[in-house]
mmCIF file of C-alpha atoms in Angstrom:
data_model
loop_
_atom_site.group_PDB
_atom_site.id
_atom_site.type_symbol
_atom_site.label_atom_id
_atom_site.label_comp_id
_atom_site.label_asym_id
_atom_site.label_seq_id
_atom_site.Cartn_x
_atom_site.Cartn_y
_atom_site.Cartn_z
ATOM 1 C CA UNK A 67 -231.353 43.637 -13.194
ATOM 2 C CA UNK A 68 -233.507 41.401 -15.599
ATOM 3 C CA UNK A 69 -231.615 39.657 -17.978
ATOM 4 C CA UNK A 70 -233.314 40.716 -21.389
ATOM 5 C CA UNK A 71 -232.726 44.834 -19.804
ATOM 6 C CA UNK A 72 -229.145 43.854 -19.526
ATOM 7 C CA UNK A 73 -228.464 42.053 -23.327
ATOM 8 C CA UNK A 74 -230.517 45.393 -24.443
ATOM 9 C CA UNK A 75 -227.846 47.786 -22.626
ATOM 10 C CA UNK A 76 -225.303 45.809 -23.712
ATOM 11 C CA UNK A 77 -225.581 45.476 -27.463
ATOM 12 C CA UNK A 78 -223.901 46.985 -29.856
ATOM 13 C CA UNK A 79 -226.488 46.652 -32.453
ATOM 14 C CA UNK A 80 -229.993 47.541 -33.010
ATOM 15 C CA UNK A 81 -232.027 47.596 -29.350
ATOM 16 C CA UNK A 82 -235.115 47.668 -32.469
ATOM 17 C CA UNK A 83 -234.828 44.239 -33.561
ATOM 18 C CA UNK A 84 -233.633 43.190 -30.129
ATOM 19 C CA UNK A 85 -236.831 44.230 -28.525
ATOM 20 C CA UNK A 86 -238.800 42.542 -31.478
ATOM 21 C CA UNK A 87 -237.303 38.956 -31.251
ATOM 22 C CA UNK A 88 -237.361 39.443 -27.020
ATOM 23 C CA UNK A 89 -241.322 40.811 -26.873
ATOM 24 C CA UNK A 90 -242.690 38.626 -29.952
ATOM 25 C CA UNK A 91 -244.182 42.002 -31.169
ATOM 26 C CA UNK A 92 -243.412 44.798 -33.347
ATOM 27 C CA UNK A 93 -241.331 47.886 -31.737
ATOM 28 C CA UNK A 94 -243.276 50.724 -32.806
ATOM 29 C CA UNK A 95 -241.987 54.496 -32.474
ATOM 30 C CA UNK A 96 -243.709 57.457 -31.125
ATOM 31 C CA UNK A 97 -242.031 61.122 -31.630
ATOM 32 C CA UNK A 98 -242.273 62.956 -28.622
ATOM 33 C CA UNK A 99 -240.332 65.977 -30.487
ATOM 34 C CA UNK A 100 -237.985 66.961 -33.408
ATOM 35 C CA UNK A 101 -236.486 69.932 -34.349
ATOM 36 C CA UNK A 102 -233.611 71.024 -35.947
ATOM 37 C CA UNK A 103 -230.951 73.636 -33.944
ATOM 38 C CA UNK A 104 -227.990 74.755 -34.679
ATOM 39 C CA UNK A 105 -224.777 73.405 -33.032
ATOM 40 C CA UNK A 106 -223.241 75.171 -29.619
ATOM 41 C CA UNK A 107 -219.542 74.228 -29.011
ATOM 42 C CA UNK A 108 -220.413 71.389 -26.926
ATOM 43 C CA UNK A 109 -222.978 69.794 -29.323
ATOM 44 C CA UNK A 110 -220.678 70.685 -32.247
ATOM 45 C CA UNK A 111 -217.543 68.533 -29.926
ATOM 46 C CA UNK A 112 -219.622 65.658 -29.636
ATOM 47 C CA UNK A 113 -220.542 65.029 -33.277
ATOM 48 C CA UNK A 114 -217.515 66.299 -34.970
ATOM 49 C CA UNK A 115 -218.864 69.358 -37.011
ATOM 50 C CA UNK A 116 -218.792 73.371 -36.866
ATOM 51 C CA UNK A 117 -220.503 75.024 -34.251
ATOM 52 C CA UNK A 118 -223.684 76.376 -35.907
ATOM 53 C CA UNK A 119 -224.492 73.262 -38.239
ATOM 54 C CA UNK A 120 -227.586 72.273 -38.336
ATOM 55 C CA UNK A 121 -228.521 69.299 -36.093
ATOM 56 C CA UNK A 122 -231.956 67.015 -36.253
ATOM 57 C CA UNK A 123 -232.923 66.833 -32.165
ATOM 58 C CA UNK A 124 -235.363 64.039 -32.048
ATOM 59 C CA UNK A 125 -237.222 62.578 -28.776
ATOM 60 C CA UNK A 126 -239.435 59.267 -29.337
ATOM 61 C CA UNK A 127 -240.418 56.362 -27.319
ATOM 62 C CA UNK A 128 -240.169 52.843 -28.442
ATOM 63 C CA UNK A 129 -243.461 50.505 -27.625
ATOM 64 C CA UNK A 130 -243.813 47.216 -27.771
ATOM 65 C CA UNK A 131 -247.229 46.079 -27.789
ATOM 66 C CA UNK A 132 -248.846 48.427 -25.188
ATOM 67 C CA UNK A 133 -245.334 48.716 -22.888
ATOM 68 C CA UNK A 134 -243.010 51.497 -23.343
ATOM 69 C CA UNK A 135 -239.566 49.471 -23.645
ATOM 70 C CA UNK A 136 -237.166 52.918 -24.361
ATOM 71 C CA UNK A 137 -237.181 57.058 -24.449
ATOM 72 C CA UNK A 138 -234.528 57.436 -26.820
ATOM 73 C CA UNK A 139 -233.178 61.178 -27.672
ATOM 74 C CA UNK A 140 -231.240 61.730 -30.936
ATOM 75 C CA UNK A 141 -229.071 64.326 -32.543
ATOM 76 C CA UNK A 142 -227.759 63.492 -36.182
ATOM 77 C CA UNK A 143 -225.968 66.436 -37.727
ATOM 78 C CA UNK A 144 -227.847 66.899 -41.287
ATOM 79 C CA UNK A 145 -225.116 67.364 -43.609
ATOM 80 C CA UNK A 146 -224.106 63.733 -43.262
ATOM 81 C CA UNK A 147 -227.354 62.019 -43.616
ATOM 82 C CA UNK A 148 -227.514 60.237 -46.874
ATOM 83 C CA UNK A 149 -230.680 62.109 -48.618
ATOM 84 C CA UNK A 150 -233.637 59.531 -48.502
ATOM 85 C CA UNK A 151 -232.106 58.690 -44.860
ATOM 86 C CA UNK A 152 -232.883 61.841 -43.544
ATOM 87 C CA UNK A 153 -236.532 62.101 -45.236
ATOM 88 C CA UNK A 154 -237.420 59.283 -43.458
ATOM 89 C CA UNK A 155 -235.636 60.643 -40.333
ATOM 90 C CA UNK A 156 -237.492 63.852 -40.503
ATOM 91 C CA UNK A 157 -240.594 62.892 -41.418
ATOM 92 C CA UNK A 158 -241.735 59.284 -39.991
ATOM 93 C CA UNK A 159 -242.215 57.416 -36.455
ATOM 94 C CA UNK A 160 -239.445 54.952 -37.870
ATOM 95 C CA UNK A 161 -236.834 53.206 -35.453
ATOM 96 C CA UNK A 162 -233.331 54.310 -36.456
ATOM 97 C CA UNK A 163 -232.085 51.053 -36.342
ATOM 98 C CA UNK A 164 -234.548 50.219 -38.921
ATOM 99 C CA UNK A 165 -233.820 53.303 -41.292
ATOM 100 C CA UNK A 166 -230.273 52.393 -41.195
ATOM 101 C CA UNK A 167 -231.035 48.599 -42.170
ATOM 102 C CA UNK A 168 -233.142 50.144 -44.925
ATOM 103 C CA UNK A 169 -230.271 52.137 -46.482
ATOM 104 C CA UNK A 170 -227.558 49.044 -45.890
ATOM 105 C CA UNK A 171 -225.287 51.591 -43.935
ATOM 106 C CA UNK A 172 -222.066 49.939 -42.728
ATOM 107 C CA UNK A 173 -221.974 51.659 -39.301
ATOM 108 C CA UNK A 174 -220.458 51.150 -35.868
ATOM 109 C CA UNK A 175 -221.619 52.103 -32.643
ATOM 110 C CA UNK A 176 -219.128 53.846 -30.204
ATOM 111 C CA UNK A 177 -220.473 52.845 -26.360
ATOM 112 C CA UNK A 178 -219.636 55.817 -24.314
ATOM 113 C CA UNK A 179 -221.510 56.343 -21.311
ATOM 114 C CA UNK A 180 -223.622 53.435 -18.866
ATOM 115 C CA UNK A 181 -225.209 54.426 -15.795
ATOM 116 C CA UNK A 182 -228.458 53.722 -13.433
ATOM 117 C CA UNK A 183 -230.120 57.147 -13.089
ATOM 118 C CA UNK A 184 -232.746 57.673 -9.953
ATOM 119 C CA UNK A 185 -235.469 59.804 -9.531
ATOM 120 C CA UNK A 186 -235.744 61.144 -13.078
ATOM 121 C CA UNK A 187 -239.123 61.804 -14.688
ATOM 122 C CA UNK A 188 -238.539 59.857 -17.760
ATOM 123 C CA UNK A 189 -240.495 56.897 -16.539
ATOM 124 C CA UNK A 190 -242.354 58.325 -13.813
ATOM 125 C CA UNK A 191 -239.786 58.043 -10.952
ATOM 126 C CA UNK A 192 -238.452 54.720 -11.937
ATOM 127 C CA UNK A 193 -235.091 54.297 -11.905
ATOM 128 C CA UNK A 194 -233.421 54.077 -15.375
ATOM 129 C CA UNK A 195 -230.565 52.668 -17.273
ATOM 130 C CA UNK A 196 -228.987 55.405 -19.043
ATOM 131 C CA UNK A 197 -226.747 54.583 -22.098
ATOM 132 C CA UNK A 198 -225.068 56.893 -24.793
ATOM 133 C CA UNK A 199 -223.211 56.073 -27.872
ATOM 134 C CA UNK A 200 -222.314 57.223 -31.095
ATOM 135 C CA UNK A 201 -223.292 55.782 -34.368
ATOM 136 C CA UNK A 202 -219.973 56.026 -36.798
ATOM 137 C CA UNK A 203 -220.387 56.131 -40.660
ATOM 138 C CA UNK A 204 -217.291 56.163 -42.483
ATOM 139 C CA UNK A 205 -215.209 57.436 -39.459
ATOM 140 C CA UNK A 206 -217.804 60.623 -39.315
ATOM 141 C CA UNK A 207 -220.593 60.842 -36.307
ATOM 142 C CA UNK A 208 -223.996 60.456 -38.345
ATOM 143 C CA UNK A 209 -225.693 60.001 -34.731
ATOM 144 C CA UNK A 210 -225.535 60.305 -31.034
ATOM 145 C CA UNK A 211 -228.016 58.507 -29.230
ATOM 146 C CA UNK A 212 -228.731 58.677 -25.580
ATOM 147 C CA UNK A 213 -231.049 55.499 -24.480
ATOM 148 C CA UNK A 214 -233.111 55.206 -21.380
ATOM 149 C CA UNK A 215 -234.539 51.526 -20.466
ATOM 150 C CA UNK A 216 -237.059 51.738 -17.214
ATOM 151 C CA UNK A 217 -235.781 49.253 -14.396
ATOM 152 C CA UNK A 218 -238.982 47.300 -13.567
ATOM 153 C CA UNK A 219 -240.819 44.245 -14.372
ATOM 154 C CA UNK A 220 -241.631 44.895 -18.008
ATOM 155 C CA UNK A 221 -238.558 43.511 -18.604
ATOM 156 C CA UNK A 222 -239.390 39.745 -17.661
ATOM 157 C CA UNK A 223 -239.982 38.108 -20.783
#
């Protein structure tokens, strides 16, 4: 596995500016999808809330330059997003690690789950890295992130 895929996976800080300093190029963001649902027991479990909160689901893909580096999917129950957080949450193609350097949040990032997924569609086929973790803000969930890196060449910087 390529070195810069594996400092990526491993972090515990923003893959954003990771990607940036390892490519030499911006990270851009493209929304695949967003919506907000309401919470089902399991959803409601993972973040810490009441079942039938509401819950920003958000799909995007991070580029750099040309290359798609990262599909990342999102869910950030809405009652604890700081107000001009969640504007720019809901309404922009902006990295989260960015917003969150924006507003000077002192968060942590929970790892939970690594593994190498095969034959998924995310990237065509190509295997994946899978990676989920949640993003702590004053002991509350304000995010749970699942991150999926493509296993290939692009990754040879």
């Amino acid at each position: 596995m390529p070195t810069c895929l594996r400092v990526c996976c491993g972090t515990d800080g923003s893959v954003t500016f990771l990607l940036e300093i390892m490519t030499r190029k911006p990270v851009n963001v493209k929304t695949e999808s967003q919506y907000i649902i309401k919470a089902d027991k399991e959803m409601a479990d993972l973040l810490g809330v009441e079942e039938g909160s509401e819950v920003n689901n958000r799909t995007v893909l991070l580029y750099a330059g040309d290359s798609v580096f990262v599909r990342a999917r999102s869910l950030s129950p809405l009652e604890r997003m700081p107000a001009t957080m969640k504007e720019q949450l809901m309404r922009a193609d902006i990295p989260i690690g960015r917003i969150l350097r924006n507003h000077n949040l002192e968060t942590r990032r929970d790892m939970g789950e690594l593994k190498v997924l095969k034959g998924e569609t995310t990237f065509d086929g190509i295997p994946v890295l899978s990676r989920s973790y949640k993003i702590v803000h004053d002991n509350n969930v304000l995010m749970w992130i699942n991150e999926r890196f493509p296993i290939d060449e692009r990754w040879n910087l």
